Amino acid sequence: MTHPTSRATADLPAVEAMDGPAAVRAVDAFRLVYAEAFAEPPYRETEADIALTFDRFHAEAAHPGFRATLARTAAGEPLGMALGTSLGRRSGWWDPYVAPADRPRTFCLLELAVRTAHRRHGLARRLHDALLQTTDADRILLTVHLAATPARAAYRSWGYRTIAEVDPWGNGVHAVMLLDRAATGGDQ
């Protein structure tokens, strides 16, 4: 599954929604965006960190609930990306934040990133919204580093609320944030 969610114009790059197999075919574009965005503070990811993330990317993309969005210029240059997956009956480290009855209706936003030169133009919101259009989940869950103040502010403005603060990976405290689309009428 791959389909454009918007047409490119002079001001707006195309945003393409993808399932796992399509995302795997575009892995180099996802990796480029991720590596640039997460090398910056507060994440400061190294090449080794990025390699681990993209080892997991292939496993995550194999999950039937995996979805991604990718923004590119008309020439194909990747500008931003978002990816996530639906939770199954077992949710791993998310278990404390998602009741068993809520897992089938919960989607996890795993990554959202925009390359530095393309920020502050609404692209992150377009990627986010296009990704959420690929799922009918009532609940969207994510983590964001507490020091990523602009990202946390954006998520709050999009309707997310913080439900916990944790350090699941040993690289700093993250806010666990939830968007309850059922409570907001599903308009996110």
GROMACS .gro file of C-alpha atoms in nm:
model
  188
    1MET     CA    1   0.000   0.000   0.000
    2THR     CA    2   0.133   0.337  -0.095
    3HIS     CA    3  -0.064   0.642  -0.193
    4PRO     CA    4  -0.006   1.014  -0.198
    5THR     CA    5  -0.206   1.202   0.064
    6SER     CA    6  -0.149   1.538  -0.101
    7ARG     CA    7  -0.022   1.678  -0.426
    8ALA     CA    8   0.305   1.865  -0.430
    9THR     CA    9   0.277   2.236  -0.496
   10ALA     CA   10   0.538   2.508  -0.505
   11ASP     CA   11   0.505   2.545  -0.125
   12LEU     CA   12   0.394   2.200  -0.011
   13PRO     CA   13   0.597   1.884  -0.061
   14ALA     CA   14   0.413   1.562  -0.131
   15VAL     CA   15   0.332   1.345   0.172
   16GLU     CA   16   0.303   0.976   0.092
   17ALA     CA   17   0.140   0.718   0.321
   18MET     CA   18   0.297   0.372   0.321
   19ASP     CA   19   0.252   0.029   0.470
   20GLY     CA   20   0.549  -0.175   0.591
   21PRO     CA   21   0.670  -0.318   0.259
   22ALA     CA   22   0.657   0.024   0.091
   23ALA     CA   23   0.843   0.182   0.384
   24VAL     CA   24   1.115  -0.084   0.363
   25ARG     CA   25   1.163   0.003  -0.004
   26ALA     CA   26   1.214   0.367   0.103
   27VAL     CA   27   1.431   0.286   0.407
   28ASP     CA   28   1.720   0.504   0.289
   29ALA     CA   29   1.494   0.811   0.286
   30PHE     CA   30   1.365   0.736   0.636
   31ARG     CA   31   1.719   0.679   0.761
   32LEU     CA   32   1.842   1.010   0.614
   33VAL     CA   33   1.568   1.212   0.785
   34TYR     CA   34   1.605   1.023   1.113
   35ALA     CA   35   1.985   1.052   1.122
   36GLU     CA   36   1.978   1.428   1.066
   37ALA     CA   37   1.697   1.503   1.309
   38PHE     CA   38   1.809   1.279   1.594
   39ALA     CA   39   2.179   1.368   1.579
   40GLU     CA   40   2.076   1.703   1.730
   41PRO     CA   41   2.027   1.773   2.101
   42PRO     CA   42   1.866   1.644   2.311
   43TYR     CA   43   1.896   1.307   2.135
   44ARG     CA   44   2.254   1.319   2.003
   45GLU     CA   45   2.220   0.980   1.839
   46THR     CA   46   2.538   0.824   1.706
   47GLU     CA   47   2.584   0.608   1.397
   48ALA     CA   48   2.560   0.304   1.628
   49ASP     CA   49   2.227   0.431   1.769
   50ILE     CA   50   2.094   0.489   1.419
   51ALA     CA   51   2.203   0.139   1.310
   52LEU     CA   52   2.010  -0.012   1.604
   53THR     CA   53   1.702   0.193   1.519
   54PHE     CA   54   1.707   0.073   1.160
   55ASP     CA   55   1.762  -0.287   1.263
   56ARG     CA   56   1.433  -0.249   1.455
   57PHE     CA   57   1.276  -0.061   1.161
   58HIS     CA   58   1.273  -0.377   0.949
   59ALA     CA   59   1.111  -0.581   1.228
   60GLU     CA   60   0.855  -0.308   1.299
   61ALA     CA   61   0.773  -0.269   0.929
   62ALA     CA   62   0.691  -0.640   0.913
   63HIS     CA   63   0.407  -0.591   1.164
   64PRO     CA   64   0.069  -0.576   0.983
   65GLY     CA   65  -0.028  -0.262   1.178
   66PHE     CA   66   0.282  -0.066   1.074
   67ARG     CA   67   0.222   0.259   0.884
   68ALA     CA   68   0.450   0.543   0.775
   69THR     CA   69   0.441   0.876   0.599
   70LEU     CA   70   0.724   1.035   0.406
   71ALA     CA   71   0.748   1.390   0.270
   72ARG     CA   72   0.964   1.450  -0.036
   73THR     CA   73   1.030   1.726  -0.282
   74ALA     CA   74   0.918   1.682  -0.642
   75ALA     CA   75   1.275   1.569  -0.714
   76GLY     CA   76   1.247   1.299  -0.447
   77GLU     CA   77   1.458   1.457  -0.170
   78PRO     CA   78   1.327   1.334   0.169
   79LEU     CA   79   1.220   1.615   0.401
   80GLY     CA   80   1.034   1.449   0.687
   81MET     CA   81   0.885   1.126   0.810
   82ALA     CA   82   0.650   0.969   1.061
   83LEU     CA   83   0.596   0.607   1.149
   84GLY     CA   84   0.398   0.402   1.392
   85THR     CA   85   0.225   0.076   1.458
   86SER     CA   86  -0.086  -0.058   1.620
   87LEU     CA   87  -0.046  -0.235   1.950
   88GLY     CA   88  -0.126  -0.600   1.971
   89ARG     CA   89  -0.251  -0.790   2.270
   90ARG     CA   90   0.101  -0.766   2.415
   91SER     CA   91   0.246  -0.420   2.405
   92GLY     CA   92   0.589  -0.464   2.563
   93TRP     CA   93   0.719  -0.166   2.755
   94TRP     CA   94   0.392   0.023   2.687
   95ASP     CA   95   0.201  -0.220   2.915
   96PRO     CA   96   0.181   0.015   3.218
   97TYR     CA   97   0.017   0.285   3.004
   98VAL     CA   98  -0.234   0.082   2.805
   99ALA     CA   99  -0.498  -0.137   2.962
  100PRO     CA  100  -0.535  -0.476   2.790
  101ALA     CA  101  -0.882  -0.380   2.666
  102ASP     CA  102  -0.739  -0.063   2.504
  103ARG     CA  103  -0.450  -0.228   2.318
  104PRO     CA  104  -0.644  -0.326   2.004
  105ARG     CA  105  -0.763   0.035   1.963
  106THR     CA  106  -0.424   0.199   2.032
  107PHE     CA  107  -0.171   0.316   1.774
  108CYS     CA  108   0.184   0.413   1.875
  109LEU     CA  109   0.354   0.702   1.701
  110LEU     CA  110   0.711   0.570   1.703
  111GLU     CA  111   0.895   0.848   1.520
  112LEU     CA  112   0.820   1.191   1.377
  113ALA     CA  113   1.102   1.399   1.232
  114VAL     CA  114   1.157   1.683   0.987
  115ARG     CA  115   1.494   1.785   0.851
  116THR     CA  116   1.625   2.110   0.996
  117ALA     CA  117   1.585   2.331   0.689
  118HIS     CA  118   1.218   2.233   0.649
  119ARG     CA  119   1.091   2.293   1.003
  120ARG     CA  120   0.844   2.557   1.115
  121HIS     CA  121   0.632   2.528   0.800
  122GLY     CA  122   0.367   2.283   0.923
  123LEU     CA  123   0.528   1.975   0.771
  124ALA     CA  124   0.541   1.780   1.099
  125ARG     CA  125   0.167   1.834   1.146
  126ARG     CA  126   0.095   1.722   0.789
  127LEU     CA  127   0.306   1.407   0.837
  128HIS     CA  128   0.135   1.338   1.171
  129ASP     CA  129  -0.216   1.390   1.037
  130ALA     CA  130  -0.151   1.182   0.724
  131LEU     CA  131  -0.021   0.900   0.943
  132LEU     CA  132  -0.326   0.915   1.168
  133GLN     CA  133  -0.550   0.897   0.860
  134THR     CA  134  -0.411   0.545   0.803
  135THR     CA  135  -0.555   0.411   1.129
  136ASP     CA  136  -0.894   0.405   1.292
  137ALA     CA  137  -0.741   0.368   1.640
  138ASP     CA  138  -0.915   0.567   1.912
  139ARG     CA  139  -0.595   0.626   2.107
  140ILE     CA  140  -0.255   0.747   1.987
  141LEU     CA  141   0.041   0.701   2.219
  142LEU     CA  142   0.394   0.843   2.188
  143THR     CA  143   0.706   0.931   2.383
  144VAL     CA  144   0.901   1.251   2.350
  145HIS     CA  145   1.221   1.356   2.528
  146LEU     CA  146   1.141   1.613   2.798
  147ALA     CA  147   1.415   1.839   2.665
  148ALA     CA  148   1.250   1.843   2.318
  149THR     CA  149   1.043   2.145   2.416
  150PRO     CA  150   0.920   2.241   2.064
  151ALA     CA  151   0.805   1.884   1.997
  152ARG     CA  152   0.622   1.858   2.330
  153ALA     CA  153   0.454   2.193   2.266
  154ALA     CA  154   0.345   2.080   1.921
  155TYR     CA  155   0.198   1.756   2.054
  156ARG     CA  156   0.010   1.944   2.327
  157SER     CA  157  -0.130   2.185   2.065
  158TRP     CA  158  -0.246   1.881   1.863
  159GLY     CA  159  -0.445   1.748   2.161
  160TYR     CA  160  -0.200   1.514   2.335
  161ARG     CA  161  -0.168   1.509   2.711
  162THR     CA  162   0.117   1.376   2.924
  163ILE     CA  163   0.024   1.062   3.116
  164ALA     CA  164   0.368   0.967   3.256
  165GLU     CA  165   0.736   1.057   3.261
  166VAL     CA  166   0.983   0.770   3.221
  167ASP     CA  167   1.340   0.688   3.118
  168PRO     CA  168   1.277   0.363   2.926
  169TRP     CA  169   1.603   0.359   2.729
  170GLY     CA  170   1.848   0.518   2.973
  171ASN     CA  171   1.896   0.827   2.756
  172GLY     CA  172   1.688   1.082   2.946
  173VAL     CA  173   1.338   1.127   3.075
  174HIS     CA  174   1.060   1.110   2.816
  175ALA     CA  175   0.700   1.217   2.842
  176VAL     CA  176   0.450   0.946   2.753
  177MET     CA  177   0.173   1.134   2.575
  178LEU     CA  178  -0.176   1.024   2.474
  179LEU     CA  179  -0.422   1.156   2.219
  180ASP     CA  180  -0.770   1.020   2.285
  181ARG     CA  181  -0.947   1.062   1.950
  182ALA     CA  182  -1.269   0.914   2.085
  183ALA     CA  183  -1.284   1.196   2.342
  184THR     CA  184  -1.213   1.461   2.076
  185GLY     CA  185  -1.463   1.326   1.826
  186GLY     CA  186  -1.194   1.156   1.616
  187ASP     CA  187  -1.106   1.476   1.429
  188GLN     CA  188  -0.731   1.438   1.473
   0.00000   0.00000   0.00000
